[in-house]
GROMACS .gro file of C-alpha atoms in nm:
model
  159
    1MET     CA    1  -1.948   3.003 -12.399
    2GLU     CA    2  -2.099   3.330 -12.284
    3LYS     CA    3  -1.882   3.315 -11.971
    4ALA     CA    4  -1.575   3.283 -12.195
    5ARG     CA    5  -1.685   3.589 -12.391
    6GLU     CA    6  -1.746   3.787 -12.069
    7PHE     CA    7  -1.400   3.695 -11.940
    8LEU     CA    8  -1.233   3.797 -12.266
    9GLU     CA    9  -1.424   4.124 -12.280
   10LYS     CA   10  -1.313   4.203 -11.925
   11TYR     CA   11  -0.942   4.150 -11.996
   12THR     CA   12  -0.895   4.277 -12.352
   13THR     CA   13  -0.858   4.631 -12.479
   14GLY     CA   14  -0.836   4.817 -12.809
   15GLU     CA   15  -0.854   4.624 -13.134
   16ALA     CA   16  -0.857   4.288 -12.954
   17ALA     CA   17  -1.165   4.396 -12.754
   18ASP     CA   18  -1.342   4.485 -13.078
   19GLU     CA   19  -1.265   4.138 -13.215
   20VAL     CA   20  -1.397   3.974 -12.898
   21SER     CA   21  -1.722   4.171 -12.917
   22ARG     CA   22  -1.779   4.037 -13.270
   23LEU     CA   23  -1.730   3.672 -13.171
   24ARG     CA   24  -2.027   3.445 -13.239
   25LEU     CA   25  -2.011   3.139 -13.019
   26PRO     CA   26  -2.259   2.871 -13.127
   27PRO     CA   27  -2.286   2.556 -12.913
   28HIS     CA   28  -1.992   2.320 -12.965
   29ARG     CA   29  -2.046   1.982 -13.134
   30PRO     CA   30  -1.774   1.752 -12.994
   31LEU     CA   31  -1.581   1.548 -13.254
   32ALA     CA   32  -1.765   1.728 -13.535
   33GLU     CA   33  -1.578   2.059 -13.520
   34SER     CA   34  -1.296   2.242 -13.347
   35SER     CA   35  -1.375   2.400 -13.013
   36PHE     CA   36  -1.330   2.765 -12.919
   37TYR     CA   37  -1.041   2.651 -12.701
   38GLU     CA   38  -0.862   2.484 -12.994
   39CYS     CA   39  -0.916   2.782 -13.225
   40PHE     CA   40  -0.822   3.051 -12.972
   41GLY     CA   41  -0.509   2.876 -12.843
   42GLY     CA   42  -0.394   2.698 -13.156
   43ARG     CA   43  -0.467   2.953 -13.427
   44GLY     CA   44  -0.141   3.049 -13.595
   45VAL     CA   45   0.042   2.716 -13.562
   46ARG     CA   46   0.212   2.649 -13.897
   47LEU     CA   47   0.297   2.294 -13.998
   48ASP     CA   48   0.659   2.261 -14.117
   49VAL     CA   49   0.715   1.883 -14.121
   50LEU     CA   50   0.465   1.599 -14.092
   51ARG     CA   51   0.589   1.241 -14.069
   52PRO     CA   52   0.459   0.934 -13.890
   53ASP     CA   53   0.519   0.995 -13.519
   54LEU     CA   54   0.673   1.343 -13.576
   55ILE     CA   55   0.531   1.692 -13.623
   56SER     CA   56   0.748   2.001 -13.651
   57SER     CA   57   0.568   2.334 -13.648
   58SER     CA   58   0.621   2.707 -13.599
   59PHE     CA   59   0.426   2.956 -13.393
   60LYS     CA   60   0.461   3.333 -13.360
   61VAL     CA   61   0.349   3.450 -13.015
   62PRO     CA   62   0.035   3.668 -13.060
   63PRO     CA   63  -0.091   3.938 -12.820
   64ARG     CA   64  -0.407   3.740 -12.734
   65LEU     CA   65  -0.201   3.476 -12.550
   66LEU     CA   66   0.010   3.708 -12.333
   67GLY     CA   67  -0.033   3.745 -11.960
   68GLY     CA   68  -0.007   4.065 -11.760
   69ASP     CA   69   0.371   4.015 -11.738
   70GLY     CA   70   0.406   4.023 -12.119
   71ASN     CA   71   0.492   3.653 -12.143
   72LEU     CA   72   0.314   3.371 -12.323
   73THR     CA   73   0.083   3.230 -12.055
   74MET     CA   74   0.125   2.885 -11.905
   75GLY     CA   75  -0.229   2.808 -12.020
   76ALA     CA   76  -0.134   2.889 -12.379
   77ILE     CA   77   0.174   2.670 -12.352
   78SER     CA   78  -0.029   2.382 -12.211
   79THR     CA   79  -0.279   2.427 -12.496
   80LEU     CA   80   0.004   2.392 -12.749
   81VAL     CA   81   0.136   2.080 -12.573
   82ASP     CA   82  -0.217   1.935 -12.565
   83LEU     CA   83  -0.298   2.011 -12.930
   84LEU     CA   84   0.035   1.903 -13.079
   85GLY     CA   85   0.064   1.598 -12.853
   86ALA     CA   86  -0.285   1.487 -12.959
   87ALA     CA   87  -0.207   1.558 -13.325
   88VAL     CA   88   0.107   1.343 -13.329
   89ALA     CA   89  -0.079   1.058 -13.155
   90TYR     CA   90  -0.373   1.076 -13.399
   91GLN     CA   91  -0.422   0.754 -13.597
   92GLY     CA   92  -0.715   0.828 -13.824
   93GLU     CA   93  -1.088   0.881 -13.819
   94ASP     CA   94  -1.154   0.582 -13.596
   95SER     CA   95  -0.938   0.713 -13.313
   96TRP     CA   96  -1.076   0.924 -13.030
   97ASN     CA   97  -0.785   1.026 -12.812
   98LEU     CA   98  -0.853   1.147 -12.460
   99SER     CA   99  -0.581   1.305 -12.248
  100ALA     CA  100  -0.487   1.072 -11.963
  101ASP     CA  101  -0.196   1.274 -11.822
  102MET     CA  102   0.007   1.580 -11.910
  103SER     CA  103   0.325   1.702 -11.741
  104ILE     CA  104   0.487   2.029 -11.848
  105SER     CA  105   0.809   2.198 -11.740
  106TYR     CA  106   0.800   2.574 -11.799
  107ILE     CA  107   1.163   2.670 -11.850
  108SER     CA  108   1.197   3.018 -12.002
  109PRO     CA  109   0.957   3.293 -12.109
  110ALA     CA  110   0.835   3.364 -12.460
  111LYS     CA  111   0.748   3.724 -12.549
  112LEU     CA  112   0.524   3.894 -12.804
  113ASP     CA  113   0.624   3.809 -13.163
  114ASP     CA  114   0.882   3.547 -13.056
  115GLU     CA  115   0.902   3.278 -13.323
  116LEU     CA  116   0.872   2.937 -13.159
  117GLU     CA  117   0.958   2.594 -13.294
  118ILE     CA  118   0.735   2.314 -13.165
  119LEU     CA  119   0.855   1.958 -13.208
  120ALA     CA  120   0.606   1.683 -13.119
  121ARG     CA  121   0.705   1.315 -13.119
  122CYS     CA  122   0.509   1.002 -13.047
  123LEU     CA  123   0.730   0.803 -12.809
  124GLY     CA  124   0.533   0.484 -12.845
  125ARG     CA  125   0.201   0.307 -12.841
  126ARG     CA  126   0.072   0.011 -12.646
  127GLY     CA  127  -0.288  -0.096 -12.680
  128GLY     CA  128  -0.495   0.219 -12.684
  129TYR     CA  129  -0.229   0.420 -12.500
  130SER     CA  130   0.005   0.671 -12.672
  131GLY     CA  131   0.288   0.862 -12.511
  132THR     CA  132   0.409   1.187 -12.667
  133HIS     CA  133   0.681   1.443 -12.606
  134VAL     CA  134   0.645   1.810 -12.706
  135LEU     CA  135   0.939   2.051 -12.704
  136ILE     CA  136   0.883   2.424 -12.748
  137ARG     CA  137   1.187   2.638 -12.815
  138ASN     CA  138   1.265   2.991 -12.930
  139LYS     CA  139   1.379   2.970 -13.295
  140ILE     CA  140   1.619   3.265 -13.266
  141THR     CA  141   1.788   3.202 -12.929
  142GLY     CA  142   1.742   2.826 -12.914
  143ALA     CA  143   1.620   2.862 -12.554
  144VAL     CA  144   1.378   2.592 -12.443
  145VAL     CA  145   1.049   2.757 -12.347
  146ALA     CA  146   0.875   2.440 -12.228
  147GLU     CA  147   0.890   2.065 -12.246
  148GLY     CA  148   0.584   1.846 -12.208
  149ARG     CA  149   0.489   1.482 -12.192
  150HIS     CA  150   0.134   1.401 -12.292
  151SER     CA  151  -0.028   1.062 -12.245
  152LEU     CA  152  -0.343   0.983 -12.439
  153PHE     CA  153  -0.584   0.694 -12.446
  154ASP     CA  154  -0.788   0.603 -12.753
  155ALA     CA  155  -1.135   0.553 -12.608
  156ARG     CA  156  -1.245   0.357 -12.914
  157SER     CA  157  -0.957   0.111 -12.907
  158ASN     CA  158  -1.151  -0.137 -12.695
  159LEU     CA  159  -1.488  -0.101 -12.870
   0.00000   0.00000   0.00000
């Protein structure tokens, strides 16, 4: 985690750099708590609708996830596809979903403070396998920012 802190310190300035310097990064306990990756990339996602096999959420693009070109980074987009795809496939405490495959089409840029709508659907399940679809679009313009398919396997399904 120290390498992550060093990277962030190198590429952040101003108020964001002050926040990075105050980060305390204890060792991660898998399955017991959220990781730095989940918190950094997913913080700010607001749940709008939650139904079986469907999650609709909103996300305002923050400065911490912008690249040098002023756009939401592809890494941040893939984090959102990963987190929301895993969330819609989640089936309770006994499940332990592992990403098996993820395919993302990056279609149009998202800028600072753009309000995004993220729609995640579970397309189906067979055995321990779940297939999900995540659509990210700009709420104001309706432009599709990205579209992802995320396949997950429940590692505990065969235990």
